[in-house]
PDB file of C-alpha atoms in Angstrom:
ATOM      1  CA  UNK A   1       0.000   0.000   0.000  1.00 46.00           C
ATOM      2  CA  UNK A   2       1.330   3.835  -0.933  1.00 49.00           C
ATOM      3  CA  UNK A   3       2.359   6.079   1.549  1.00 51.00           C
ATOM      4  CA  UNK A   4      -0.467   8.800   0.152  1.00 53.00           C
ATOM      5  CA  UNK A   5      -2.797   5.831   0.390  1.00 54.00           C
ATOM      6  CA  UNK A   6      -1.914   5.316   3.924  1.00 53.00           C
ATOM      7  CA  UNK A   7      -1.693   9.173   4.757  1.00 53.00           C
ATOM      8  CA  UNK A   8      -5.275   9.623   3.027  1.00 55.00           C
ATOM      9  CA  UNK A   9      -6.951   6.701   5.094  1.00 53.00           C
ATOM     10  CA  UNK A  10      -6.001   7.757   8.616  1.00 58.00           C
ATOM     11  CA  UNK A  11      -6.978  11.199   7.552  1.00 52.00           C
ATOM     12  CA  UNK A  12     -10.417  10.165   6.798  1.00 52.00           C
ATOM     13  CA  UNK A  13     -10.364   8.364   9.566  1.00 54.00           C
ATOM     14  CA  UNK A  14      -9.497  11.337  11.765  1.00 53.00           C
ATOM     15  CA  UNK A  15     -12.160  13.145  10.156  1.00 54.00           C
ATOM     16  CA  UNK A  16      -9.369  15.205   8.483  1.00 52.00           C
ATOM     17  CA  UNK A  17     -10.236  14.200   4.942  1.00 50.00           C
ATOM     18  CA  UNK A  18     -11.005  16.493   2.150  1.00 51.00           C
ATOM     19  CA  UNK A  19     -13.957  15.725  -0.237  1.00 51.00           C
ATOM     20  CA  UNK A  20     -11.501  14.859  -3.159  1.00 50.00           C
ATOM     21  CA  UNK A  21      -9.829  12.243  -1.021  1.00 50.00           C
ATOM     22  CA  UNK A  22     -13.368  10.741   0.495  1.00 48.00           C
ATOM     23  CA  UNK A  23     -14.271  10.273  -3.250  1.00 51.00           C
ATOM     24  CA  UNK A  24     -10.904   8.898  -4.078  1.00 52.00           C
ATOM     25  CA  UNK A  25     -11.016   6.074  -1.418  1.00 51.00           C
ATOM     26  CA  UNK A  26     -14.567   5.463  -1.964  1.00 49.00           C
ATOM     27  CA  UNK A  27     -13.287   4.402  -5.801  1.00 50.00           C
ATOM     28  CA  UNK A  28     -10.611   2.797  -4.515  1.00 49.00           C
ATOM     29  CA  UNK A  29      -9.841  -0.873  -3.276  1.00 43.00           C
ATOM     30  CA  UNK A  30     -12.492  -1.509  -0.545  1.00 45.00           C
ATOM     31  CA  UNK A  31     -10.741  -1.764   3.170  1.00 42.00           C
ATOM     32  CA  UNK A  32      -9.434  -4.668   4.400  1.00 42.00           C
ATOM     33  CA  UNK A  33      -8.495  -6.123   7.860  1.00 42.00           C
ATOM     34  CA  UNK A  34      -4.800  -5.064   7.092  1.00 44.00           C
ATOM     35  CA  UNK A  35      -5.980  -1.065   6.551  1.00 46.00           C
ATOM     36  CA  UNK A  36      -8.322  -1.037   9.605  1.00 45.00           C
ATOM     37  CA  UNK A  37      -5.488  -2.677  11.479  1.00 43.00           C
ATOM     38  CA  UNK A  38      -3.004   0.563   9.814  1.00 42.00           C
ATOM     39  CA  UNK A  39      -5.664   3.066  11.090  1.00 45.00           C
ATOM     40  CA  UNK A  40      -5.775   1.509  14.432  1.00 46.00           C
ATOM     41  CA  UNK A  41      -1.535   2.618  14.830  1.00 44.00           C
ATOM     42  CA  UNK A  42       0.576   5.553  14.286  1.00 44.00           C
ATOM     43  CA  UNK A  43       1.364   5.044  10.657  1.00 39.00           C
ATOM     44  CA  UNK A  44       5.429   4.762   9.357  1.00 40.00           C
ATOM     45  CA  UNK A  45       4.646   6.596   6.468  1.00 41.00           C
ATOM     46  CA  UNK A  46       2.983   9.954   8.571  1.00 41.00           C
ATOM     47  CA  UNK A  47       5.780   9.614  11.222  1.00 42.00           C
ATOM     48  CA  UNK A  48       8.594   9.846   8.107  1.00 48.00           C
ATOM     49  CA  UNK A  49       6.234  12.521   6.635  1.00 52.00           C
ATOM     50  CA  UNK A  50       6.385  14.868   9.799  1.00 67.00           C
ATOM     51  CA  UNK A  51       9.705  14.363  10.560  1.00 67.00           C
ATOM     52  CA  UNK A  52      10.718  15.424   6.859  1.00 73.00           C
ATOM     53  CA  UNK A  53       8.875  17.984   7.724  1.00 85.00           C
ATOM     54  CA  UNK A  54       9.991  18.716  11.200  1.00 85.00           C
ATOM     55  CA  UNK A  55      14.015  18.993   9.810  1.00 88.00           C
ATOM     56  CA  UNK A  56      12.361  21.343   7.012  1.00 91.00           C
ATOM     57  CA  UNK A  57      10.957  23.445   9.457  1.00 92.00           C
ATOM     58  CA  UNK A  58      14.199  23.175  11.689  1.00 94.00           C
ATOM     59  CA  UNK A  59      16.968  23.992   8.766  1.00 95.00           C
ATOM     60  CA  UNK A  60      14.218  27.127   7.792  1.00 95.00           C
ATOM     61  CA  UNK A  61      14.695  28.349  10.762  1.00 96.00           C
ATOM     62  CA  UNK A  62      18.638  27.456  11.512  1.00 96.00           C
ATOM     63  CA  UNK A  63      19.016  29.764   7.777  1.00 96.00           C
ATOM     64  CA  UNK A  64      17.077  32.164   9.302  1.00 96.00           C
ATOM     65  CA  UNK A  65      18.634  32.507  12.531  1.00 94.00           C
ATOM     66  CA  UNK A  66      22.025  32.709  10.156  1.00 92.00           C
ATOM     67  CA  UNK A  67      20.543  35.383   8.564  1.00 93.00           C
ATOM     68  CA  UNK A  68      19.734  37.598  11.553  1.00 89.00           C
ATOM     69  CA  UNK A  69      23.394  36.554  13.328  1.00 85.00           C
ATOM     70  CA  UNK A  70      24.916  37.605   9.723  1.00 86.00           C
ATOM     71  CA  UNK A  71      23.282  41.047   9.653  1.00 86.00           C
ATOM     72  CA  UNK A  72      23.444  41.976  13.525  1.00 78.00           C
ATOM     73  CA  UNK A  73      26.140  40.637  14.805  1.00 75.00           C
ATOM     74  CA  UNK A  74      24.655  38.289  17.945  1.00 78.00           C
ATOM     75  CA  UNK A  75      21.542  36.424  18.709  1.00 81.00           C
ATOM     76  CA  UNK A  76      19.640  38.214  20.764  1.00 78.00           C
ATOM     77  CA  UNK A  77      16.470  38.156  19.077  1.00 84.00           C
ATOM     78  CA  UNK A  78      13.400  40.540  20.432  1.00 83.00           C
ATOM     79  CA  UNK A  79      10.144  39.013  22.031  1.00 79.00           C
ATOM     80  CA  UNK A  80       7.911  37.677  21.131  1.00 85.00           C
ATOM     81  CA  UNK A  81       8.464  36.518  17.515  1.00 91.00           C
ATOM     82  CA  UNK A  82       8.881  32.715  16.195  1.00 94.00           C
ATOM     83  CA  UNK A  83      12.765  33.294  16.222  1.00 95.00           C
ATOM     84  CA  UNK A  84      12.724  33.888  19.480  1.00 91.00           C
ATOM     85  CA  UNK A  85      10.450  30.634  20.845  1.00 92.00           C
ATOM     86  CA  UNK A  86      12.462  28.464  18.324  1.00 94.00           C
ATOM     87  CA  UNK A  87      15.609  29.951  19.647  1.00 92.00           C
ATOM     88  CA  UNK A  88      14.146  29.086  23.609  1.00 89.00           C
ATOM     89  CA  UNK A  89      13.109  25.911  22.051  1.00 91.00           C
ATOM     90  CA  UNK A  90      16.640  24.822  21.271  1.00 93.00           C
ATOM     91  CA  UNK A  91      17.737  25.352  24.333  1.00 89.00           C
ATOM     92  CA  UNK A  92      15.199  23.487  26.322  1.00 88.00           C
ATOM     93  CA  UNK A  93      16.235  20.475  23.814  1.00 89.00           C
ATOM     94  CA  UNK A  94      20.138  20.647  24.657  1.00 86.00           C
ATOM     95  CA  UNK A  95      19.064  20.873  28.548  1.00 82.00           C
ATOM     96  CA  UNK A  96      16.701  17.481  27.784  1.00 83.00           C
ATOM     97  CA  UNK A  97      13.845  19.022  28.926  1.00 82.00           C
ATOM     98  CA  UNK A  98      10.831  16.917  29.031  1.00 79.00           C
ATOM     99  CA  UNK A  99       8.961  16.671  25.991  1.00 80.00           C
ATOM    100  CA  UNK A 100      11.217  17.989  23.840  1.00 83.00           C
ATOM    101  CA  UNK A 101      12.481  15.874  20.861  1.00 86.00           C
ATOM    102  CA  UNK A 102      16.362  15.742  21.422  1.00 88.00           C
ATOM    103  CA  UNK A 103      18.605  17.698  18.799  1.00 89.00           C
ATOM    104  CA  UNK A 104      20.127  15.385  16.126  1.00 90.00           C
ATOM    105  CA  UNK A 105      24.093  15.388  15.806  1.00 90.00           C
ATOM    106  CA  UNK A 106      23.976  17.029  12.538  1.00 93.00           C
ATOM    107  CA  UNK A 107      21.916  19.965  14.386  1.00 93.00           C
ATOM    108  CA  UNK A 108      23.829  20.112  18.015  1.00 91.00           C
ATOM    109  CA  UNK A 109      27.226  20.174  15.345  1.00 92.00           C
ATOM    110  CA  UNK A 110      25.622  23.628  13.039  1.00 93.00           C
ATOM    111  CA  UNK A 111      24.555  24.935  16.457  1.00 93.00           C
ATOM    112  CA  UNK A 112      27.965  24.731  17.930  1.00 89.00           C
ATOM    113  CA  UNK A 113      29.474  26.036  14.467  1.00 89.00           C
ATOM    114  CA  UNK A 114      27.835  28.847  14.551  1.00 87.00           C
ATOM    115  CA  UNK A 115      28.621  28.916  18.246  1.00 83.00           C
ATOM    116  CA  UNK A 116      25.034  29.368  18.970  1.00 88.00           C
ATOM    117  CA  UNK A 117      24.802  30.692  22.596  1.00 83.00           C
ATOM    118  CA  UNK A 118      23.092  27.315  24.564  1.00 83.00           C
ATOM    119  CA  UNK A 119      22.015  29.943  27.755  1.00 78.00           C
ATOM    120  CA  UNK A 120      20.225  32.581  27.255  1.00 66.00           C
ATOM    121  CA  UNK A 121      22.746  36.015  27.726  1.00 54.00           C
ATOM    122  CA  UNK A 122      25.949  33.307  26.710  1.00 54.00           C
ATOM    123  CA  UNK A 123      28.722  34.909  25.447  1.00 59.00           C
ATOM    124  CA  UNK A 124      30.582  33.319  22.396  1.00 67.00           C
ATOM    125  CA  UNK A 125      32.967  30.852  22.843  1.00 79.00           C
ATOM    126  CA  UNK A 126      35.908  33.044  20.945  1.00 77.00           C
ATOM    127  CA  UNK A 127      34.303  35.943  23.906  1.00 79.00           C
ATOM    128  CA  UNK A 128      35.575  34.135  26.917  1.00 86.00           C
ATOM    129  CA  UNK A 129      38.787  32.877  25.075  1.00 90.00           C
ATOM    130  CA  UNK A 130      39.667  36.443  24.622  1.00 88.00           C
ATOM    131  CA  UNK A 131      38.730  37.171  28.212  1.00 90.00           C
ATOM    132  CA  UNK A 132      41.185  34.253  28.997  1.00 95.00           C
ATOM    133  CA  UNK A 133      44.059  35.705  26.651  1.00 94.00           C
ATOM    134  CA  UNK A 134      43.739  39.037  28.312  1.00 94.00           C
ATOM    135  CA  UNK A 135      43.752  37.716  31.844  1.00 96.00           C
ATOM    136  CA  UNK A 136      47.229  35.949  30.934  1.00 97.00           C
ATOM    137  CA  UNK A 137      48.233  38.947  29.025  1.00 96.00           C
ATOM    138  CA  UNK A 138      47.365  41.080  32.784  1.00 96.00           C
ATOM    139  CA  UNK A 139      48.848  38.299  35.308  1.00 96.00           C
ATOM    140  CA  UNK A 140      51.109  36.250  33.909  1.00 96.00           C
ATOM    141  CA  UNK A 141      49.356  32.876  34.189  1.00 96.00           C
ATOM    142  CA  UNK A 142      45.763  31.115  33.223  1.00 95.00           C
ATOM    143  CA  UNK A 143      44.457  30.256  36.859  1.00 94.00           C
ATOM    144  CA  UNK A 144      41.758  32.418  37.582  1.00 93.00           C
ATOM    145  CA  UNK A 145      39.867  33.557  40.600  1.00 92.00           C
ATOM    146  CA  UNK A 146      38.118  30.177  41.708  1.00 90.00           C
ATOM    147  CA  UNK A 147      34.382  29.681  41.104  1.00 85.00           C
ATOM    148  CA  UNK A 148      34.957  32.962  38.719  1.00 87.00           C
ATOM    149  CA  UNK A 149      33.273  32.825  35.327  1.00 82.00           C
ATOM    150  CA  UNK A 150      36.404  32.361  34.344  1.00 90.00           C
ATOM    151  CA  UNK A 151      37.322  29.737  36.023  1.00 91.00           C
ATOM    152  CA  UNK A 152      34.236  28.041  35.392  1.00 86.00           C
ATOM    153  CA  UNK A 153      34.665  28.112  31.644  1.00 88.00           C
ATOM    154  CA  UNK A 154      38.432  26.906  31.741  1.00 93.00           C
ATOM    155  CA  UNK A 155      36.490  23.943  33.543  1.00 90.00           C
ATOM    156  CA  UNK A 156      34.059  23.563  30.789  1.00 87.00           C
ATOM    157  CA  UNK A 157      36.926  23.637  28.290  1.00 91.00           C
ATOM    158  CA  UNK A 158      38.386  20.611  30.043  1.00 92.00           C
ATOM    159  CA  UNK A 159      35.487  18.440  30.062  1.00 87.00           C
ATOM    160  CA  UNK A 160      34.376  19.132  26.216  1.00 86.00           C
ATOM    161  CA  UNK A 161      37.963  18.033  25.481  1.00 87.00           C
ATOM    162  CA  UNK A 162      37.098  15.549  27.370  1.00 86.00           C
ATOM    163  CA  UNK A 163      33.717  14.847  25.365  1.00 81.00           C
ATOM    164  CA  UNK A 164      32.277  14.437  28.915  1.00 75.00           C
ATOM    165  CA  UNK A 165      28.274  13.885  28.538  1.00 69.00           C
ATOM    166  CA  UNK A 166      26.181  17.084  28.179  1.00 66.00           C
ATOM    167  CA  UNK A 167      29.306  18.643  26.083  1.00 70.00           C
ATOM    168  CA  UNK A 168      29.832  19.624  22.735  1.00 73.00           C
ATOM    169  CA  UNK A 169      33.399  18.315  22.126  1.00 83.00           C
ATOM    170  CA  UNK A 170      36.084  21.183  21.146  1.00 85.00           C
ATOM    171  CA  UNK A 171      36.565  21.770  17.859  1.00 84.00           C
ATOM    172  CA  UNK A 172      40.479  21.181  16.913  1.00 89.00           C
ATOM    173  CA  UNK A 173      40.911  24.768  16.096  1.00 87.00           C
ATOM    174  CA  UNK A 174      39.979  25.868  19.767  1.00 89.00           C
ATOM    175  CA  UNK A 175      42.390  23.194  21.019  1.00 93.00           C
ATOM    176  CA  UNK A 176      45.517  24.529  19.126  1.00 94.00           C
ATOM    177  CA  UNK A 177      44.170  28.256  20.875  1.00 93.00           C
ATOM    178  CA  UNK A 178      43.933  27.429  24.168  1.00 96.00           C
ATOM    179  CA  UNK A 179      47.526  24.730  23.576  1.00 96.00           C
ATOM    180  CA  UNK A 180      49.049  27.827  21.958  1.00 96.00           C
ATOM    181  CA  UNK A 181      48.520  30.077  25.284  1.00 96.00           C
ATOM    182  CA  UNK A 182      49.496  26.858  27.893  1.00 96.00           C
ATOM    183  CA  UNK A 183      46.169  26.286  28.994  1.00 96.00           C
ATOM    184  CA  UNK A 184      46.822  23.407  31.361  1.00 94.00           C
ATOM    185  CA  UNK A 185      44.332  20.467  30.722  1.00 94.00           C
ATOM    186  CA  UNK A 186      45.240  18.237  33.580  1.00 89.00           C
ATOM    187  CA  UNK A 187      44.652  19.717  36.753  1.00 82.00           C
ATOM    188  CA  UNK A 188      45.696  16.486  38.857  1.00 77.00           C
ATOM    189  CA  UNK A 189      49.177  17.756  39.100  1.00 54.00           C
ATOM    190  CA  UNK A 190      50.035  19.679  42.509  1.00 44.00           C
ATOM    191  CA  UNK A 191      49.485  23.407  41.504  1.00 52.00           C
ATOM    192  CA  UNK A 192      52.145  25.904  43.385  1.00 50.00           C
ATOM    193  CA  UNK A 193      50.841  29.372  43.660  1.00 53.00           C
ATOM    194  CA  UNK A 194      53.875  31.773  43.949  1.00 50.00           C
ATOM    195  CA  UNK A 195      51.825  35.026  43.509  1.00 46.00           C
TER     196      UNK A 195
END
């Protein structure tokens, strides 16, 4: 049985049908026990169908989201507007938040290209490394007041390296930065602070 076949018999039987597809069934093959049984599940072919069209929707509004970053220079897009709830929307889905269909891989990697800020009010990743060069650039050394943003973020950097769960891995340009200013990834060693 075809997929529009399928599609047009659970509409019908949803009461969703148009008039042209009521007529079309009606000239069709009569039902048998293997349709009513279709109508009585979720069918394949309208799950494939809406998640075609739920990755249509999602790489719309990725472009779009592009767009804006490409023309003003962040993402903080203004309440309310659909930009805005999708934007929310993504986040909830990288936190796991019930009820939200995860992001694929192929969407958590554009996100993170982009370097798509995952909290709301995030700075960019390339922000904080530039706090991080200055802070060397001030003092001398990478270890920064503890439980500072700062510090917090160096922490971060070591556990994407890491791929630690919840983490977008590091891409291998942001290693060579950080290996290029002597950020220290292992932190087990005995630390002496001569300041």
């Amino acid at each position: 049985m075809r997929c529009s076949h399928l599609l047009s018999l659970i509409l019908l039987q949803l009461g969703l049908g148009t008039a042209f597809q009521q007529r079309r069934i009606a000239n069709s093959v009569a039902f048998t026990r293997t349709d009513e049984r279709v109508l009585q599940r979720p069918s394949t072919c309208l799950w494939q169908a809406n998640r075609v069209d739920r990755q249509t929707a999602w790489n719309d509004k990725y472009q779009e989201l592009v767009d804006f970053y490409e023309k003003n220079g962040h993402f903080t897009v203004k309440k309310p507007s659909s930009l805005y709830t999708w934007i929310a929307t993504q986040r909830r889905k990288r936190r796991g938040t019930e009820g939200c269909i995860p992001h694929t891989d192929e969407q958590t990697r554009l996100l993170d290209e982009i370097e798509f800020p995952w909290g709301s009010g995030e700075i960019t990743w390339n922000d904080k490394y530039q706090e991080l060069v200055e802070f060397k650039k001030k003092h001398g050394h990478l270890r920064a007041e503890y439980h500072s943003s700062l510090d917090y973020w160096q922490i971060i950097q070591r556990r994407k390296r890491n791929v630690m769960k919840g983490h977008s891995p590091l891409t291998d340009d942001q290693v060579r930065l950080l290996d290029d200013i002597d950020f220290q990834w292992d932190t087990t060693r005995q630390t002496t602070w001569n300041d």
